Amino acid sequence: MNKIFGHLYKEVIKPGLCTGCGACIASCQFNALNLASCEPKLVGKCEDCNLCYYECPQTGDSAKLVEYVSGQASPDPDIGVYGKAFSVKTKDPKIRKKCQDGGAVTSMLTWLLKKDFIDGAVVTGFEGESWKPKPKVALTPDEITQCAGTKYTPSPILLGLRDAVDLYLKKRVAIVGTPCQINAVRRMQFGDRAFHHLADSVKLVIGLFCMESFYYEKLKNFVKRKLKIPIENVSKFDIKKGNFVVYSKQGSKREVDVKALKNCVNTSCSVCLDFACELADISVGAVGSPLGRSTVLVRTKVGAEAFKVARNNPKLGVKSLNSVKPGIGLVKRLSRRKKNSAKKLLKRWGKYGKPIPHWMKEKSES
């Protein structure tokens, strides 16, 4: 059956399962799609090419892509294929000032760019002081550093990949994203309708641990209404020990239980089965490492090559994850929690007749 934008709208967008990754828009060669209120909209004639549907991370089971990415089926049901695990910390004061935890992603990318392993990086920055995330094509170490830090609302990162290829003519790009975003990248590379025009320029895929993200407008209103801090006055967001933490530019700090933001969570996150970004070449997150360090899981041959180069950075401190606490066990526990929670919700949705993709129904029953 020929799956087009109408099917994507019915199966993914209308039920609230769109992740806002931008893959459908980036893969439309007829410029028939645009982003409006974080969702794709049809603004031109659909030419029935299928690409928008098949590049979407919500239209197929990501587990089927694992063997293409890593060369083997996943031996670990909790966090997927990985070879070695590290705990890292940047020693660069410039990066330390901007980064969220250990500065692993920023340190790796800046060094890989300096050593010509990559010729650009697709990362997420912000639009002015609004804290609204925006995909950026970083071409210098300084541009990479400027985009350091965790973003808690989604960005159409695949539009950044399109810009890197079509506007900047890059051929060895690193792309950084959350599990759903990286899923879309892998669909472009290895899916039923691969989109090689963009995918062939991806050299390295760095994935971020992710439990959930928030709708931008809802988070903005929550911070202003509940925490009494206008979004333009925020200097940093963080999540630590179950609390959502907001720092103001004046130096004050407000905390609230992260559960208080339940109504701000993206619907698509509630049924996501991937915490540790299992399709990445290298996965990175704070969980598993001590405060101020980042956990790094090296998953693929390309990931191992990249990390071998990156760890030669004299300003990057690297330890085995086995040598620190809490270690890999906590990563696995949180991953299991996310998978189990998503499966329970999918079963509930199925029971009450909420439309969900067929592959999600199968997952909820496994």
PDB file of C-alpha atoms in Angstrom, residues 88-323:
ATOM      1  CA  VAL A  88      33.867  11.229  31.387  1.00  0.00           C
ATOM      2  CA  LYS A  89      34.366  14.818  32.473  1.00  0.00           C
ATOM      3  CA  THR A  90      35.635  17.826  30.568  1.00  0.00           C
ATOM      4  CA  LYS A  91      38.544  19.809  31.975  1.00  0.00           C
ATOM      5  CA  ASP A  92      37.927  22.717  29.613  1.00  0.00           C
ATOM      6  CA  PRO A  93      36.669  25.704  31.683  1.00  0.00           C
ATOM      7  CA  LYS A  94      34.896  27.188  28.661  1.00  0.00           C
ATOM      8  CA  ILE A  95      32.884  24.008  28.156  1.00  0.00           C
ATOM      9  CA  ARG A  96      32.371  23.507  31.895  1.00  0.00           C
ATOM     10  CA  LYS A  97      30.676  26.896  32.052  1.00  0.00           C
ATOM     11  CA  LYS A  98      28.139  25.940  29.371  1.00  0.00           C
ATOM     12  CA  CYS A  99      27.668  22.186  29.720  1.00  0.00           C
ATOM     13  CA  GLN A 100      24.990  20.297  31.633  1.00  0.00           C
ATOM     14  CA  ASP A 101      26.905  17.479  33.334  1.00  0.00           C
ATOM     15  CA  GLY A 102      30.315  16.196  32.269  1.00  0.00           C
ATOM     16  CA  GLY A 103      30.391  18.022  28.951  1.00  0.00           C
ATOM     17  CA  ALA A 104      30.994  14.777  27.075  1.00  0.00           C
ATOM     18  CA  VAL A 105      29.111  15.585  23.874  1.00  0.00           C
ATOM     19  CA  THR A 106      30.587  19.068  23.490  1.00  0.00           C
ATOM     20  CA  SER A 107      34.120  17.877  24.252  1.00  0.00           C
ATOM     21  CA  MET A 108      33.901  14.983  21.817  1.00  0.00           C
ATOM     22  CA  LEU A 109      32.436  17.055  19.004  1.00  0.00           C
ATOM     23  CA  THR A 110      34.901  19.937  19.307  1.00  0.00           C
ATOM     24  CA  TRP A 111      37.866  17.547  19.272  1.00  0.00           C
ATOM     25  CA  LEU A 112      36.493  15.466  16.398  1.00  0.00           C
ATOM     26  CA  LEU A 113      36.023  18.660  14.395  1.00  0.00           C
ATOM     27  CA  LYS A 114      39.562  19.844  15.172  1.00  0.00           C
ATOM     28  CA  LYS A 115      40.954  16.452  14.113  1.00  0.00           C
ATOM     29  CA  ASP A 116      38.880  16.450  10.876  1.00  0.00           C
ATOM     30  CA  PHE A 117      36.970  13.285  11.814  1.00  0.00           C
ATOM     31  CA  ILE A 118      33.806  15.277  11.041  1.00  0.00           C
ATOM     32  CA  ASP A 119      33.278  18.422   8.968  1.00  0.00           C
ATOM     33  CA  GLY A 120      30.294  19.762  10.902  1.00  0.00           C
ATOM     34  CA  ALA A 121      27.815  18.967  13.654  1.00  0.00           C
ATOM     35  CA  VAL A 122      24.035  19.190  13.731  1.00  0.00           C
ATOM     36  CA  VAL A 123      23.129  20.223  17.266  1.00  0.00           C
ATOM     37  CA  THR A 124      20.383  22.124  19.056  1.00  0.00           C
ATOM     38  CA  GLY A 125      20.649  25.741  20.102  1.00  0.00           C
ATOM     39  CA  PHE A 126      18.076  28.372  21.026  1.00  0.00           C
ATOM     40  CA  GLU A 127      16.181  31.193  19.380  1.00  0.00           C
ATOM     41  CA  GLY A 128      17.434  34.257  21.261  1.00  0.00           C
ATOM     42  CA  GLU A 129      16.541  34.211  24.967  1.00  0.00           C
ATOM     43  CA  SER A 130      13.242  32.398  24.519  1.00  0.00           C
ATOM     44  CA  TRP A 131      14.674  28.946  25.344  1.00  0.00           C
ATOM     45  CA  LYS A 132      12.865  27.694  22.250  1.00  0.00           C
ATOM     46  CA  PRO A 133      15.110  25.028  20.725  1.00  0.00           C
ATOM     47  CA  LYS A 134      16.319  25.391  17.170  1.00  0.00           C
ATOM     48  CA  PRO A 135      18.495  23.078  15.053  1.00  0.00           C
ATOM     49  CA  LYS A 136      21.926  24.502  14.308  1.00  0.00           C
ATOM     50  CA  VAL A 137      24.698  23.516  11.930  1.00  0.00           C
ATOM     51  CA  ALA A 138      27.895  24.078  13.933  1.00  0.00           C
ATOM     52  CA  LEU A 139      31.024  24.490  11.827  1.00  0.00           C
ATOM     53  CA  THR A 140      33.529  25.614  14.477  1.00  0.00           C
ATOM     54  CA  PRO A 141      34.387  24.474  18.021  1.00  0.00           C
ATOM     55  CA  ASP A 142      33.003  27.752  19.386  1.00  0.00           C
ATOM     56  CA  GLU A 143      29.678  27.218  17.603  1.00  0.00           C
ATOM     57  CA  ILE A 144      29.470  23.731  19.098  1.00  0.00           C
ATOM     58  CA  THR A 145      30.228  25.052  22.589  1.00  0.00           C
ATOM     59  CA  GLN A 146      27.573  27.759  22.270  1.00  0.00           C
ATOM     60  CA  CYS A 147      24.961  25.006  21.855  1.00  0.00           C
ATOM     61  CA  ALA A 148      26.062  23.020  24.931  1.00  0.00           C
ATOM     62  CA  GLY A 149      23.530  22.044  27.580  1.00  0.00           C
ATOM     63  CA  THR A 150      20.380  19.957  27.731  1.00  0.00           C
ATOM     64  CA  LYS A 151      17.198  21.110  26.016  1.00  0.00           C
ATOM     65  CA  TYR A 152      14.002  19.840  27.596  1.00  0.00           C
ATOM     66  CA  THR A 153      11.718  20.633  24.668  1.00  0.00           C
ATOM     67  CA  PRO A 154      11.982  19.018  21.209  1.00  0.00           C
ATOM     68  CA  SER A 155      13.711  20.493  18.194  1.00  0.00           C
ATOM     69  CA  PRO A 156      13.186  19.545  14.515  1.00  0.00           C
ATOM     70  CA  ILE A 157      16.799  18.410  14.361  1.00  0.00           C
ATOM     71  CA  LEU A 158      16.414  16.705  10.971  1.00  0.00           C
ATOM     72  CA  LEU A 159      15.871  20.132   9.422  1.00  0.00           C
ATOM     73  CA  GLY A 160      19.387  20.900  10.632  1.00  0.00           C
ATOM     74  CA  LEU A 161      20.672  17.836   8.804  1.00  0.00           C
ATOM     75  CA  ARG A 162      18.950  19.045   5.647  1.00  0.00           C
ATOM     76  CA  ASP A 163      20.662  22.426   6.016  1.00  0.00           C
ATOM     77  CA  ALA A 164      24.055  20.808   6.640  1.00  0.00           C
ATOM     78  CA  VAL A 165      23.768  18.849   3.391  1.00  0.00           C
ATOM     79  CA  ASP A 166      21.857  21.215   1.093  1.00  0.00           C
ATOM     80  CA  LEU A 167      23.102  24.622   2.270  1.00  0.00           C
ATOM     81  CA  TYR A 168      26.560  23.906   3.688  1.00  0.00           C
ATOM     82  CA  LEU A 169      27.400  20.917   1.426  1.00  0.00           C
ATOM     83  CA  LYS A 170      28.821  18.881   4.299  1.00  0.00           C
ATOM     84  CA  LYS A 171      29.743  15.217   3.767  1.00  0.00           C
ATOM     85  CA  ARG A 172      30.900  13.985   7.208  1.00  0.00           C
ATOM     86  CA  VAL A 173      28.342  15.259   9.665  1.00  0.00           C
ATOM     87  CA  ALA A 174      27.841  14.350  13.313  1.00  0.00           C
ATOM     88  CA  ILE A 175      24.254  14.625  14.500  1.00  0.00           C
ATOM     89  CA  VAL A 176      23.150  14.757  18.132  1.00  0.00           C
ATOM     90  CA  GLY A 177      19.629  13.887  19.210  1.00  0.00           C
ATOM     91  CA  THR A 178      17.178  12.120  21.467  1.00  0.00           C
ATOM     92  CA  PRO A 179      16.039   8.523  20.811  1.00  0.00           C
ATOM     93  CA  CYS A 180      13.126   9.486  18.556  1.00  0.00           C
ATOM     94  CA  GLN A 181      15.294  11.852  16.522  1.00  0.00           C
ATOM     95  CA  ILE A 182      18.048   9.263  16.124  1.00  0.00           C
ATOM     96  CA  ASN A 183      15.417   6.698  15.127  1.00  0.00           C
ATOM     97  CA  ALA A 184      14.521   8.998  12.228  1.00  0.00           C
ATOM     98  CA  VAL A 185      18.181   9.277  11.188  1.00  0.00           C
ATOM     99  CA  ARG A 186      18.490   5.489  11.113  1.00  0.00           C
ATOM    100  CA  ARG A 187      15.314   5.187   9.040  1.00  0.00           C
ATOM    101  CA  MET A 188      16.873   7.517   6.513  1.00  0.00           C
ATOM    102  CA  GLN A 189      19.938   5.260   6.476  1.00  0.00           C
ATOM    103  CA  PHE A 190      18.489   1.756   6.750  1.00  0.00           C
ATOM    104  CA  GLY A 191      14.680   1.938   6.574  1.00  0.00           C
ATOM    105  CA  ASP A 192      12.283   0.477   4.010  1.00  0.00           C
ATOM    106  CA  ARG A 193      12.486   3.763   2.079  1.00  0.00           C
ATOM    107  CA  ALA A 194      15.962   5.037   2.903  1.00  0.00           C
ATOM    108  CA  PHE A 195      16.657   8.671   2.028  1.00  0.00           C
ATOM    109  CA  HIS A 196      20.295   8.552   0.981  1.00  0.00           C
ATOM    110  CA  HIS A 197      20.437  12.171  -0.126  1.00  0.00           C
ATOM    111  CA  LEU A 198      20.709  13.174   3.540  1.00  0.00           C
ATOM    112  CA  ALA A 199      21.698   9.914   5.199  1.00  0.00           C
ATOM    113  CA  ASP A 200      24.898   9.367   3.227  1.00  0.00           C
ATOM    114  CA  SER A 201      26.405  12.522   4.736  1.00  0.00           C
ATOM    115  CA  VAL A 202      25.988  11.300   8.323  1.00  0.00           C
ATOM    116  CA  LYS A 203      29.367  10.202   9.711  1.00  0.00           C
ATOM    117  CA  LEU A 204      28.515   9.882  13.410  1.00  0.00           C
ATOM    118  CA  VAL A 205      25.308   9.578  15.425  1.00  0.00           C
ATOM    119  CA  ILE A 206      25.423  10.651  19.081  1.00  0.00           C
ATOM    120  CA  GLY A 207      22.311   9.869  21.109  1.00  0.00           C
ATOM    121  CA  LEU A 208      21.148  11.340  24.395  1.00  0.00           C
ATOM    122  CA  PHE A 209      19.563   9.485  27.300  1.00  0.00           C
ATOM    123  CA  CYS A 210      15.977  10.689  27.489  1.00  0.00           C
ATOM    124  CA  MET A 211      13.111   9.875  29.826  1.00  0.00           C
ATOM    125  CA  GLU A 212      10.756  12.503  28.386  1.00  0.00           C
ATOM    126  CA  SER A 213      10.559  15.995  26.917  1.00  0.00           C
ATOM    127  CA  PHE A 214       8.035  18.792  27.329  1.00  0.00           C
ATOM    128  CA  TYR A 215       5.813  20.834  25.053  1.00  0.00           C
ATOM    129  CA  TYR A 216       7.503  24.217  24.719  1.00  0.00           C
ATOM    130  CA  GLU A 217       4.462  26.421  25.319  1.00  0.00           C
ATOM    131  CA  LYS A 218       3.274  24.322  28.255  1.00  0.00           C
ATOM    132  CA  LEU A 219       6.707  24.386  29.892  1.00  0.00           C
ATOM    133  CA  LYS A 220       7.021  28.116  29.308  1.00  0.00           C
ATOM    134  CA  ASN A 221       3.647  28.753  30.949  1.00  0.00           C
ATOM    135  CA  PHE A 222       4.396  26.376  33.844  1.00  0.00           C
ATOM    136  CA  VAL A 223       7.673  28.106  34.671  1.00  0.00           C
ATOM    137  CA  LYS A 224       6.051  31.531  34.589  1.00  0.00           C
ATOM    138  CA  ARG A 225       2.839  30.602  36.421  1.00  0.00           C
ATOM    139  CA  LYS A 226       4.072  28.100  39.015  1.00  0.00           C
ATOM    140  CA  LEU A 227       7.680  29.130  39.541  1.00  0.00           C
ATOM    141  CA  LYS A 228       7.198  32.860  38.902  1.00  0.00           C
ATOM    142  CA  ILE A 229      10.125  33.094  36.478  1.00  0.00           C
ATOM    143  CA  PRO A 230       9.558  34.469  32.955  1.00  0.00           C
ATOM    144  CA  ILE A 231      11.199  32.215  30.373  1.00  0.00           C
ATOM    145  CA  GLU A 232      13.489  35.018  29.143  1.00  0.00           C
ATOM    146  CA  ASN A 233      14.828  35.336  32.700  1.00  0.00           C
ATOM    147  CA  VAL A 234      15.945  31.676  32.932  1.00  0.00           C
ATOM    148  CA  SER A 235      19.686  30.959  32.860  1.00  0.00           C
ATOM    149  CA  LYS A 236      19.509  27.157  33.088  1.00  0.00           C
ATOM    150  CA  PHE A 237      17.156  24.189  33.420  1.00  0.00           C
ATOM    151  CA  ASP A 238      18.122  20.915  35.081  1.00  0.00           C
ATOM    152  CA  ILE A 239      16.618  17.694  36.404  1.00  0.00           C
ATOM    153  CA  LYS A 240      18.348  16.251  39.449  1.00  0.00           C
ATOM    154  CA  LYS A 241      17.191  13.627  41.956  1.00  0.00           C
ATOM    155  CA  GLY A 242      13.609  13.722  40.726  1.00  0.00           C
ATOM    156  CA  ASN A 243      13.354  17.518  40.832  1.00  0.00           C
ATOM    157  CA  PHE A 244      12.966  19.973  37.968  1.00  0.00           C
ATOM    158  CA  VAL A 245      15.315  22.868  38.704  1.00  0.00           C
ATOM    159  CA  VAL A 246      15.154  26.358  37.206  1.00  0.00           C
ATOM    160  CA  TYR A 247      17.963  28.889  37.671  1.00  0.00           C
ATOM    161  CA  SER A 248      17.293  32.581  37.081  1.00  0.00           C
ATOM    162  CA  LYS A 249      19.767  35.083  35.663  1.00  0.00           C
ATOM    163  CA  GLN A 250      19.770  36.827  39.049  1.00  0.00           C
ATOM    164  CA  GLY A 251      21.147  33.694  40.710  1.00  0.00           C
ATOM    165  CA  SER A 252      17.979  32.380  42.368  1.00  0.00           C
ATOM    166  CA  LYS A 253      16.906  28.742  42.095  1.00  0.00           C
ATOM    167  CA  ARG A 254      13.439  27.207  42.124  1.00  0.00           C
ATOM    168  CA  GLU A 255      12.732  23.473  42.374  1.00  0.00           C
ATOM    169  CA  VAL A 256       9.644  21.351  41.935  1.00  0.00           C
ATOM    170  CA  ASP A 257       9.001  17.619  41.782  1.00  0.00           C
ATOM    171  CA  VAL A 258       9.316  16.625  38.136  1.00  0.00           C
ATOM    172  CA  LYS A 259       5.958  14.844  38.459  1.00  0.00           C
ATOM    173  CA  ALA A 260       4.340  18.276  38.716  1.00  0.00           C
ATOM    174  CA  LEU A 261       5.133  18.713  35.019  1.00  0.00           C
ATOM    175  CA  LYS A 262       3.086  15.671  34.011  1.00  0.00           C
ATOM    176  CA  ASN A 263       0.691  17.738  31.899  1.00  0.00           C
ATOM    177  CA  CYS A 264       3.619  19.309  30.043  1.00  0.00           C
ATOM    178  CA  VAL A 265       5.036  15.982  28.804  1.00  0.00           C
ATOM    179  CA  ASN A 266       4.885  15.290  25.081  1.00  0.00           C
ATOM    180  CA  THR A 267       2.307  12.582  24.392  1.00  0.00           C
ATOM    181  CA  SER A 268       4.747  10.728  22.145  1.00  0.00           C
ATOM    182  CA  CYS A 269       7.210  10.400  25.048  1.00  0.00           C
ATOM    183  CA  SER A 270       4.640   8.495  27.093  1.00  0.00           C
ATOM    184  CA  VAL A 271       4.742   5.564  24.673  1.00  0.00           C
ATOM    185  CA  CYS A 272       8.466   5.692  23.846  1.00  0.00           C
ATOM    186  CA  LEU A 273      10.366   2.489  24.639  1.00  0.00           C
ATOM    187  CA  ASP A 274      13.896   3.880  24.339  1.00  0.00           C
ATOM    188  CA  PHE A 275      15.679   5.592  27.225  1.00  0.00           C
ATOM    189  CA  ALA A 276      19.347   4.999  26.362  1.00  0.00           C
ATOM    190  CA  CYS A 277      19.183   5.866  22.637  1.00  0.00           C
ATOM    191  CA  GLU A 278      19.858   2.313  21.531  1.00  0.00           C
ATOM    192  CA  LEU A 279      20.302   3.151  17.833  1.00  0.00           C
ATOM    193  CA  ALA A 280      23.152   5.635  18.319  1.00  0.00           C
ATOM    194  CA  ASP A 281      26.843   5.080  17.604  1.00  0.00           C
ATOM    195  CA  ILE A 282      27.571   6.623  21.001  1.00  0.00           C
ATOM    196  CA  SER A 283      24.966   7.227  23.721  1.00  0.00           C
ATOM    197  CA  VAL A 284      25.498   9.862  26.417  1.00  0.00           C
ATOM    198  CA  GLY A 285      23.703  10.865  29.601  1.00  0.00           C
ATOM    199  CA  ALA A 286      24.152  11.810  33.242  1.00  0.00           C
ATOM    200  CA  VAL A 287      22.603   8.613  34.625  1.00  0.00           C
ATOM    201  CA  GLY A 288      25.149   6.096  35.893  1.00  0.00           C
ATOM    202  CA  SER A 289      27.944   8.584  36.574  1.00  0.00           C
ATOM    203  CA  PRO A 290      28.655  10.726  39.644  1.00  0.00           C
ATOM    204  CA  LEU A 291      27.531  14.355  39.691  1.00  0.00           C
ATOM    205  CA  GLY A 292      29.505  16.424  37.190  1.00  0.00           C
ATOM    206  CA  ARG A 293      30.367  13.499  34.925  1.00  0.00           C
ATOM    207  CA  SER A 294      28.696  11.936  31.868  1.00  0.00           C
ATOM    208  CA  THR A 295      28.083   8.289  31.045  1.00  0.00           C
ATOM    209  CA  VAL A 296      29.220   7.268  27.554  1.00  0.00           C
ATOM    210  CA  LEU A 297      28.132   3.994  25.911  1.00  0.00           C
ATOM    211  CA  VAL A 298      30.095   3.087  22.778  1.00  0.00           C
ATOM    212  CA  ARG A 299      27.771   0.988  20.614  1.00  0.00           C
ATOM    213  CA  THR A 300      29.137   0.607  17.078  1.00  0.00           C
ATOM    214  CA  LYS A 301      32.374   0.346  15.102  1.00  0.00           C
ATOM    215  CA  VAL A 302      32.032   3.969  13.992  1.00  0.00           C
ATOM    216  CA  GLY A 303      31.351   4.964  17.585  1.00  0.00           C
ATOM    217  CA  ALA A 304      34.502   3.165  18.748  1.00  0.00           C
ATOM    218  CA  GLU A 305      36.585   4.914  16.079  1.00  0.00           C
ATOM    219  CA  ALA A 306      35.189   8.298  17.068  1.00  0.00           C
ATOM    220  CA  PHE A 307      35.725   7.754  20.787  1.00  0.00           C
ATOM    221  CA  LYS A 308      39.294   6.559  20.184  1.00  0.00           C
ATOM    222  CA  VAL A 309      40.000   9.943  18.588  1.00  0.00           C
ATOM    223  CA  ALA A 310      37.976  11.941  21.127  1.00  0.00           C
ATOM    224  CA  ARG A 311      39.590  10.459  24.227  1.00  0.00           C
ATOM    225  CA  ASN A 312      42.983  11.744  23.064  1.00  0.00           C
ATOM    226  CA  ASN A 313      41.724  15.205  23.964  1.00  0.00           C
ATOM    227  CA  PRO A 314      43.969  16.173  26.918  1.00  0.00           C
ATOM    228  CA  LYS A 315      41.067  18.143  28.401  1.00  0.00           C
ATOM    229  CA  LEU A 316      38.784  15.097  28.631  1.00  0.00           C
ATOM    230  CA  GLY A 317      39.019  12.908  31.720  1.00  0.00           C
ATOM    231  CA  VAL A 318      37.967   9.308  31.000  1.00  0.00           C
ATOM    232  CA  LYS A 319      37.250   6.491  33.461  1.00  0.00           C
ATOM    233  CA  SER A 320      35.655   3.087  33.041  1.00  0.00           C
ATOM    234  CA  LEU A 321      32.002   3.226  34.107  1.00  0.00           C
ATOM    235  CA  ASN A 322      32.686   0.116  36.187  1.00  0.00           C
ATOM    236  CA  SER A 323      35.000   2.187  38.388  1.00  0.00           C
TER     237      SER A 323
END
